[in-house]
PDB file of C-alpha atoms and ligand atoms in Angstrom:
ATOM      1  CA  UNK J   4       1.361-188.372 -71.570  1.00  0.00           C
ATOM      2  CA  UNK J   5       2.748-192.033 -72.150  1.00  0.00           C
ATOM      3  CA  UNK J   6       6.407-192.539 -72.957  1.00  0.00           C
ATOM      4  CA  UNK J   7       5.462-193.495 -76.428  1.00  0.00           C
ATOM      5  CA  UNK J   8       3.120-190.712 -76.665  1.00  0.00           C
ATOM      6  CA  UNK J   9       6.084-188.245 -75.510  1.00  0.00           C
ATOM      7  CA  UNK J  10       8.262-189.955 -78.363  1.00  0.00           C
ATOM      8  CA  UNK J  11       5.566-189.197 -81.008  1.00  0.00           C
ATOM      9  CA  UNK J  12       5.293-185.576 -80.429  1.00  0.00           C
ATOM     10  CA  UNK J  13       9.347-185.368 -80.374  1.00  0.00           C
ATOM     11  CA  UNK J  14       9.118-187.487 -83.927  1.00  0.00           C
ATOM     12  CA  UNK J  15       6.655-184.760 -85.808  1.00  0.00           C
ATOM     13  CA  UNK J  16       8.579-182.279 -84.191  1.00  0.00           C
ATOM     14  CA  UNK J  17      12.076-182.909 -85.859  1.00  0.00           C
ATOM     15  CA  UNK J  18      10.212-184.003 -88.959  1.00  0.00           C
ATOM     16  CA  UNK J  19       8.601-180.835 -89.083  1.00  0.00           C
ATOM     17  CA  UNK J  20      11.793-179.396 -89.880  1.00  0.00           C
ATOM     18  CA  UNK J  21      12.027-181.085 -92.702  1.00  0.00           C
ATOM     19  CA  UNK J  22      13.027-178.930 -96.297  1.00  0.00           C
ATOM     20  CA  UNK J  23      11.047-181.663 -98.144  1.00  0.00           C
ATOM     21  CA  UNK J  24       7.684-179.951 -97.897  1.00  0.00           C
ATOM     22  CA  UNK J  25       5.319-182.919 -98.225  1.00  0.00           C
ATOM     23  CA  UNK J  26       7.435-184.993 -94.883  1.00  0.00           C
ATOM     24  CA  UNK J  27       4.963-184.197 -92.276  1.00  0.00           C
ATOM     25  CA  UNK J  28       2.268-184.895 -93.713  1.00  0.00           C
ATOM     26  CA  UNK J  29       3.614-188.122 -95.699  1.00  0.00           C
ATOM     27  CA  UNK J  30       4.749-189.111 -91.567  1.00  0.00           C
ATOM     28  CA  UNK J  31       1.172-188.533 -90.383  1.00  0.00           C
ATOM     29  CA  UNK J  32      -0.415-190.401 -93.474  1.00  0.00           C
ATOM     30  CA  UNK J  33       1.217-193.086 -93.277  1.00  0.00           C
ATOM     31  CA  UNK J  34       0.753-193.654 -89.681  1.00  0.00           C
ATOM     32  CA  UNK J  35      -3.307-193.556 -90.691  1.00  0.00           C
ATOM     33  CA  UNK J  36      -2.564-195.936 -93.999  1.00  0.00           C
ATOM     34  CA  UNK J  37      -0.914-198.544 -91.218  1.00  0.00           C
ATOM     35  CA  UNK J  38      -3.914-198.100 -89.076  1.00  0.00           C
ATOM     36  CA  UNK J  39      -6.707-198.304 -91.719  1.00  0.00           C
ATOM     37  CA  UNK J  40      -4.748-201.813 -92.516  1.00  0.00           C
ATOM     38  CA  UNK J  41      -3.904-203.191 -89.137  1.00  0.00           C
ATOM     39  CA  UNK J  42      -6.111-201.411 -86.543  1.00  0.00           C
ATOM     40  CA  UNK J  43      -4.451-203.479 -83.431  1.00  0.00           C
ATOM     41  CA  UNK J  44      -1.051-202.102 -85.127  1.00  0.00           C
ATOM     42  CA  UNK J  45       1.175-202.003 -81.822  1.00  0.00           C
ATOM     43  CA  UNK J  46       3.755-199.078 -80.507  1.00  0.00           C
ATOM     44  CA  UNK J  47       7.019-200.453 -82.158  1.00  0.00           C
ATOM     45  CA  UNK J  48       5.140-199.994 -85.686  1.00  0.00           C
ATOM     46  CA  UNK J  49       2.925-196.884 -84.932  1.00  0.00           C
ATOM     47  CA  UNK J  50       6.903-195.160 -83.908  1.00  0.00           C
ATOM     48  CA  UNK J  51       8.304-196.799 -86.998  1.00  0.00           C
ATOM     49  CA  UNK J  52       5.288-195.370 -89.796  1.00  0.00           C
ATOM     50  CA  UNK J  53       5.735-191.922 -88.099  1.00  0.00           C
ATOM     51  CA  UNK J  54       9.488-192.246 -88.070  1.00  0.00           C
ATOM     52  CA  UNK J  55      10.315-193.904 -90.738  1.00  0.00           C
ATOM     53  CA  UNK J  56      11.762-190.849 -93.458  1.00  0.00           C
ATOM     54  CA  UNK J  57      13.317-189.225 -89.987  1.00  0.00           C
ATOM     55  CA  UNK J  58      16.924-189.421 -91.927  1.00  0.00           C
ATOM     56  CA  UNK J  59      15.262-186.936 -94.705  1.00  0.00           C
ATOM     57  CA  UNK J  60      14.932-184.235 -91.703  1.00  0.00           C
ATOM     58  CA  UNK J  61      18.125-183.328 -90.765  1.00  0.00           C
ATOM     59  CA  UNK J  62      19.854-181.935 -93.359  1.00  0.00           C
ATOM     60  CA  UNK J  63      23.919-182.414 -91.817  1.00  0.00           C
ATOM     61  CA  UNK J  64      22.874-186.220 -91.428  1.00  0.00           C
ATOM     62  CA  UNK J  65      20.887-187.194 -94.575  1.00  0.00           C
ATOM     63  CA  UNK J  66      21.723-189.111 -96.829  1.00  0.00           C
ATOM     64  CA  UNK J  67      22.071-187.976-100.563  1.00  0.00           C
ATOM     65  CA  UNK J  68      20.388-189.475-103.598  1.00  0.00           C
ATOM     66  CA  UNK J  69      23.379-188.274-105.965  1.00  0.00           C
ATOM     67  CA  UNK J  70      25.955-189.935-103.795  1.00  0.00           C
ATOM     68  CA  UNK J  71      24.381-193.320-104.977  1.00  0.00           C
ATOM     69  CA  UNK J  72      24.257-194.962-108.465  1.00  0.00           C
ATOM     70  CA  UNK J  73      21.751-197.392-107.460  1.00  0.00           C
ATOM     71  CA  UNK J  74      18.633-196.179-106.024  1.00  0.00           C
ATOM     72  CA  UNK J  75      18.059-199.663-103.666  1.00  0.00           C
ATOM     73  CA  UNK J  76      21.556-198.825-102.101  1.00  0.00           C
ATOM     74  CA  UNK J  77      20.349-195.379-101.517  1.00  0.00           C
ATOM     75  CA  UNK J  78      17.223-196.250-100.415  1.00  0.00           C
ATOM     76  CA  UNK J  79      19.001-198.758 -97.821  1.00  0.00           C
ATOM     77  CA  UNK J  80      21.494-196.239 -96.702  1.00  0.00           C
ATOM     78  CA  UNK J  81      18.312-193.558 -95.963  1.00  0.00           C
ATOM     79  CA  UNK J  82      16.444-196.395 -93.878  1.00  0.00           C
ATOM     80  CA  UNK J  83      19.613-197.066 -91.744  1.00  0.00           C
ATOM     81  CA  UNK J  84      20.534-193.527 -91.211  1.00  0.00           C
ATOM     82  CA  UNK J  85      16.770-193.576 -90.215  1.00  0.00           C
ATOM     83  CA  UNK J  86      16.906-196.130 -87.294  1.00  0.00           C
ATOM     84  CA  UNK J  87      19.648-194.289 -85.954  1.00  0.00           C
ATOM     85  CA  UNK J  88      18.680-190.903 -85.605  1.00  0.00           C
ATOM     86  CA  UNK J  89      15.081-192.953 -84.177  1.00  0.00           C
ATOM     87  CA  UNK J  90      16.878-194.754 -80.989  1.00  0.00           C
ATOM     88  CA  UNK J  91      18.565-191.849 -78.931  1.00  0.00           C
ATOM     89  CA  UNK J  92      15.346-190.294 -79.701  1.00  0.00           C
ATOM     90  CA  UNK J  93      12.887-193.322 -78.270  1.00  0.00           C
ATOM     91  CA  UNK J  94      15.377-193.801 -75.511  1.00  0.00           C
ATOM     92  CA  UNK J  95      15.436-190.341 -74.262  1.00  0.00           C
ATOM     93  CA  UNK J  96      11.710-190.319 -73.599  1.00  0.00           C
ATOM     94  CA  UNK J  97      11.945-194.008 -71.772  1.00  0.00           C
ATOM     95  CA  UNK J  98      10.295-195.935 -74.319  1.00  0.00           C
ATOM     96  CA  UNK J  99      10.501-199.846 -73.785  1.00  0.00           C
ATOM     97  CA  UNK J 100      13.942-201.421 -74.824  1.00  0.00           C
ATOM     98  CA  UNK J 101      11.934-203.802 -76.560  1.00  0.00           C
ATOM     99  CA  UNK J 102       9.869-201.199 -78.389  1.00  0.00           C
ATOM    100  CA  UNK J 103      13.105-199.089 -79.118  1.00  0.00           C
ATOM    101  CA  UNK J 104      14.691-202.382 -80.997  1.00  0.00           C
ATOM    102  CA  UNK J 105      11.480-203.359 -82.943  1.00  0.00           C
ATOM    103  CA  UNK J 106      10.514-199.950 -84.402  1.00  0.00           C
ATOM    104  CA  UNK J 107      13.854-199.211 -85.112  1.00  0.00           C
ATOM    105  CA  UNK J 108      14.277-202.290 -87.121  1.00  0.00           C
ATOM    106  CA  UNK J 109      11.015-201.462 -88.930  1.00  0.00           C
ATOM    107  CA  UNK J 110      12.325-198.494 -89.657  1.00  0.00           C
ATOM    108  CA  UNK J 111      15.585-200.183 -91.111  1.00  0.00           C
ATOM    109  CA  UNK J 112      13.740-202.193 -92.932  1.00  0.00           C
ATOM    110  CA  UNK J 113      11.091-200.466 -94.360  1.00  0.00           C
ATOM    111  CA  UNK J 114      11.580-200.341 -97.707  1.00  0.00           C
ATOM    112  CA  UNK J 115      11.915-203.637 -98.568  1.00  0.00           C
ATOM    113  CA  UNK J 116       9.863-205.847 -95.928  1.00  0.00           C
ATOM    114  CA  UNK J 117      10.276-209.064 -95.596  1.00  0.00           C
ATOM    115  CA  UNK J 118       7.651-210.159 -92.776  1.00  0.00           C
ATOM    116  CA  UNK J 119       4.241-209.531 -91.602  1.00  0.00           C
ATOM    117  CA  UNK J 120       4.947-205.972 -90.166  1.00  0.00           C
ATOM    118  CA  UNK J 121       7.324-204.643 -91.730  1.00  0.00           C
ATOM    119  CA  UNK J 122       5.316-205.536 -94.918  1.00  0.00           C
ATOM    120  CA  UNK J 123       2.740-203.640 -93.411  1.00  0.00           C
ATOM    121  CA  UNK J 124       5.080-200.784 -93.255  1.00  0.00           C
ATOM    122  CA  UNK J 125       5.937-200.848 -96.390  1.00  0.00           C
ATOM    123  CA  UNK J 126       2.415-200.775 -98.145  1.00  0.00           C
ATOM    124  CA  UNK J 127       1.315-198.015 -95.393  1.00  0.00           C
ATOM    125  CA  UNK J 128       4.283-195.879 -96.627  1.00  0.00           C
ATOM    126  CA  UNK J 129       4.231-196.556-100.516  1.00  0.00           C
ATOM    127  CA  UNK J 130       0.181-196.064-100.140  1.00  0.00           C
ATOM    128  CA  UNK J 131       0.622-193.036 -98.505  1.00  0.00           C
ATOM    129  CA  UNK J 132       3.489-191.782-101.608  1.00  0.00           C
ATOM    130  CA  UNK J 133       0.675-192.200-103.731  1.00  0.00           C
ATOM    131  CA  UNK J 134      -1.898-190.463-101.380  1.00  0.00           C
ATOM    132  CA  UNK J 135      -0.181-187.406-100.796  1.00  0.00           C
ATOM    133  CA  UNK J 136       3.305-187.434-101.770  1.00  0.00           C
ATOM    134  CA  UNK J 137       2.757-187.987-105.546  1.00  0.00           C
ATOM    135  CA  UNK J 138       1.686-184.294-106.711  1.00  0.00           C
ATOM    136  CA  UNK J 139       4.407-182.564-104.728  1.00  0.00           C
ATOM    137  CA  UNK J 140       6.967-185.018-105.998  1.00  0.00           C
ATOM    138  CA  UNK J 141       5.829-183.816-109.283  1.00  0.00           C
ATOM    139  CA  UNK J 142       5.946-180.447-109.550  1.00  0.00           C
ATOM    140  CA  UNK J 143       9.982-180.941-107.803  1.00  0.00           C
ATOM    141  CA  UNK J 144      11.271-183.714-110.222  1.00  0.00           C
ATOM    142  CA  UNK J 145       8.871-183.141-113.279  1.00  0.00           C
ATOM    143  CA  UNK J 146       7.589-185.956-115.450  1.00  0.00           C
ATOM    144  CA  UNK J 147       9.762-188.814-116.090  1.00  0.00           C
ATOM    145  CA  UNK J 148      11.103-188.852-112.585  1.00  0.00           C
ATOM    146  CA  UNK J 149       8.238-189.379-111.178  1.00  0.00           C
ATOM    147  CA  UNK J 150       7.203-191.958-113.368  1.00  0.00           C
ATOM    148  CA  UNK J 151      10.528-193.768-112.081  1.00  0.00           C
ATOM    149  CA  UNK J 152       9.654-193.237-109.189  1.00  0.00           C
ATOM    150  CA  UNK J 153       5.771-194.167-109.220  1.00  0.00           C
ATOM    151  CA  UNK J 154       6.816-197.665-110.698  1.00  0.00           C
ATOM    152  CA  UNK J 155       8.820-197.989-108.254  1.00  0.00           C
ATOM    153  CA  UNK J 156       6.596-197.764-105.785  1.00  0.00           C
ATOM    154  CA  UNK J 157       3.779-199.247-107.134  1.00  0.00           C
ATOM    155  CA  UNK J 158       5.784-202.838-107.510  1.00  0.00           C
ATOM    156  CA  UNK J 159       6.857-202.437-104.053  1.00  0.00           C
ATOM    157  CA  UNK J 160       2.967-202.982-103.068  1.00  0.00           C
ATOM    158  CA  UNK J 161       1.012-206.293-102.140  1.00  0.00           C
ATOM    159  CA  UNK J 162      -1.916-207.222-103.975  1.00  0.00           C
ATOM    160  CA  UNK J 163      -4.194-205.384-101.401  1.00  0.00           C
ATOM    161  CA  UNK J 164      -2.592-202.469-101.525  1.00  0.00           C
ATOM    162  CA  UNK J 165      -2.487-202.038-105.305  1.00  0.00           C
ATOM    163  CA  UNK J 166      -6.400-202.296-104.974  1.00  0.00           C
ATOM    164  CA  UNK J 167      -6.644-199.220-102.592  1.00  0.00           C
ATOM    165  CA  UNK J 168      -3.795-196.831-105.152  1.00  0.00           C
ATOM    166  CA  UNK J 169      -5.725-197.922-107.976  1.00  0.00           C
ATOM    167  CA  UNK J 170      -8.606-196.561-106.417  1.00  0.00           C
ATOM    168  CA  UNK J 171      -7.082-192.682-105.687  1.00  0.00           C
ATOM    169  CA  UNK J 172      -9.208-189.906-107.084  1.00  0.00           C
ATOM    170  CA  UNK J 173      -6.579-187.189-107.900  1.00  0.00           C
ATOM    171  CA  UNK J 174      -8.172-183.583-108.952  1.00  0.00           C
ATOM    172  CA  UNK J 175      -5.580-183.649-110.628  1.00  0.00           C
ATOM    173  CA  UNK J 176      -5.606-184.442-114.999  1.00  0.00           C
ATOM    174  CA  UNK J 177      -1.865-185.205-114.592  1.00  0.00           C
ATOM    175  CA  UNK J 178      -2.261-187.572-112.118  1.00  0.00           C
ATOM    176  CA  UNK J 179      -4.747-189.211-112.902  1.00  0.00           C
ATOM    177  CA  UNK J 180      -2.987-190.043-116.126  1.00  0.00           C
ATOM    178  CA  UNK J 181       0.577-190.957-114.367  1.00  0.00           C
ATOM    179  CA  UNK J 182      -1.173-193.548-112.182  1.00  0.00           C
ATOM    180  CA  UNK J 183      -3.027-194.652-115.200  1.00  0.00           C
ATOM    181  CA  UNK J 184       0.624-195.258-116.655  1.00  0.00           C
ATOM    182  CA  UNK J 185       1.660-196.924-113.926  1.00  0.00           C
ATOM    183  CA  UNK J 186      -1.336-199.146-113.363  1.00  0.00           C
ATOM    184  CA  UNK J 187      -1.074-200.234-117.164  1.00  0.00           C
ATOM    185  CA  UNK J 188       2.524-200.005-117.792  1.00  0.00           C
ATOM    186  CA  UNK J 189       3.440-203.989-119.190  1.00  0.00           C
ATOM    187  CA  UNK J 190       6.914-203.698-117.703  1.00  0.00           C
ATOM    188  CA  UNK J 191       5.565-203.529-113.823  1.00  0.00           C
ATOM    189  CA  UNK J 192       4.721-207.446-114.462  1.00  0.00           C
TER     190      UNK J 192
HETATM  191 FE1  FE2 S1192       8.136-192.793 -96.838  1.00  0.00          FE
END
């Protein structure tokens, strides 16, 4: 197995620990999402979309929504704690220097953007919230919170990528009519 293989398998395996039940498979979605976008998506981003919640997986380390007034500052503080829990763990199975410093800048990066990839990252990962995430995030935080958090989210996304959320089929009544909300809330503009 490849170095960067090696380093993916280590990744799902600490975020497999994870006490936020939807994290694995919101890591392996995404990591599809960025491929379905960019199918010549290299190493550096491929480690960053599995990687990039890492921080939520290790529960002495993470960093804690009620220690924050402002969600961007916690959502900043997560992303860094992120990128460096990700190097020791790209280093130790002798992935590239080069690759180490890119994905974990993705990672640092990934909720705001701000160039070509990590704006890929970004709509991968806030595609994917609304893929599989959204439900689960529900039933935890109830109603409102989600909304919050679905607008949220759903600015955060390019033009492209507001095409493929509008397009989720949930089986869900509840969720159909949240993204409904969100889709056709005046405010998001
Ligand atoms: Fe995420």
């Amino acid at each position: 197995m490849s170095n960067v293989g090696r380093a993916k398998r280590k990744i799902r395996a600490v975020i497999a620990g994870s006490r936020v039940p939807e994290d694995p498979r919101h890591a392996d979605n995404t990591l599809e999402w960025l491929l379905r976008l960019e199918p010549d998506a290299g190493d550096a981003l491929q480690l960053a979309a599995l990687a990039h919640d890492i921080d939520r997986a290790i529960e002495e380390t993470k960093v804690r929504r009620a220690d924050f007034d402002d969600y961007d500052a916690f959502k900043a503080a997560h992303a860094r704690n992120g990128a460096e829990i990700l190097r020791p763990i790209l280093n130790a199975c002798g992935v590239a220097g080069n690759i180490v410093d890119e994905a974990c800048h993705l990672v640092e990066v990934h909720e705001v953007g701000g160039d070509p990839r990590s704006d890929l990252l970004k709509d991968a990962d806030s595609i994917s919230y609304f893929d599989v995430n959204l439900s689960l995030y529900y039933q935890r935080e109830g109603w409102a919170e989600t909304k919050r958090r679905s607008l949220w989210g759903y600015r955060r996304l390019s033009a492209r990528a507001r095409k493929i959320v509008e397009n989720i089929n949930y089986g869900e009544e509840a969720m159909s009519r949240m993204l409904h909300e969100i889709i056709y809330d005046k405010s998001a503009e």
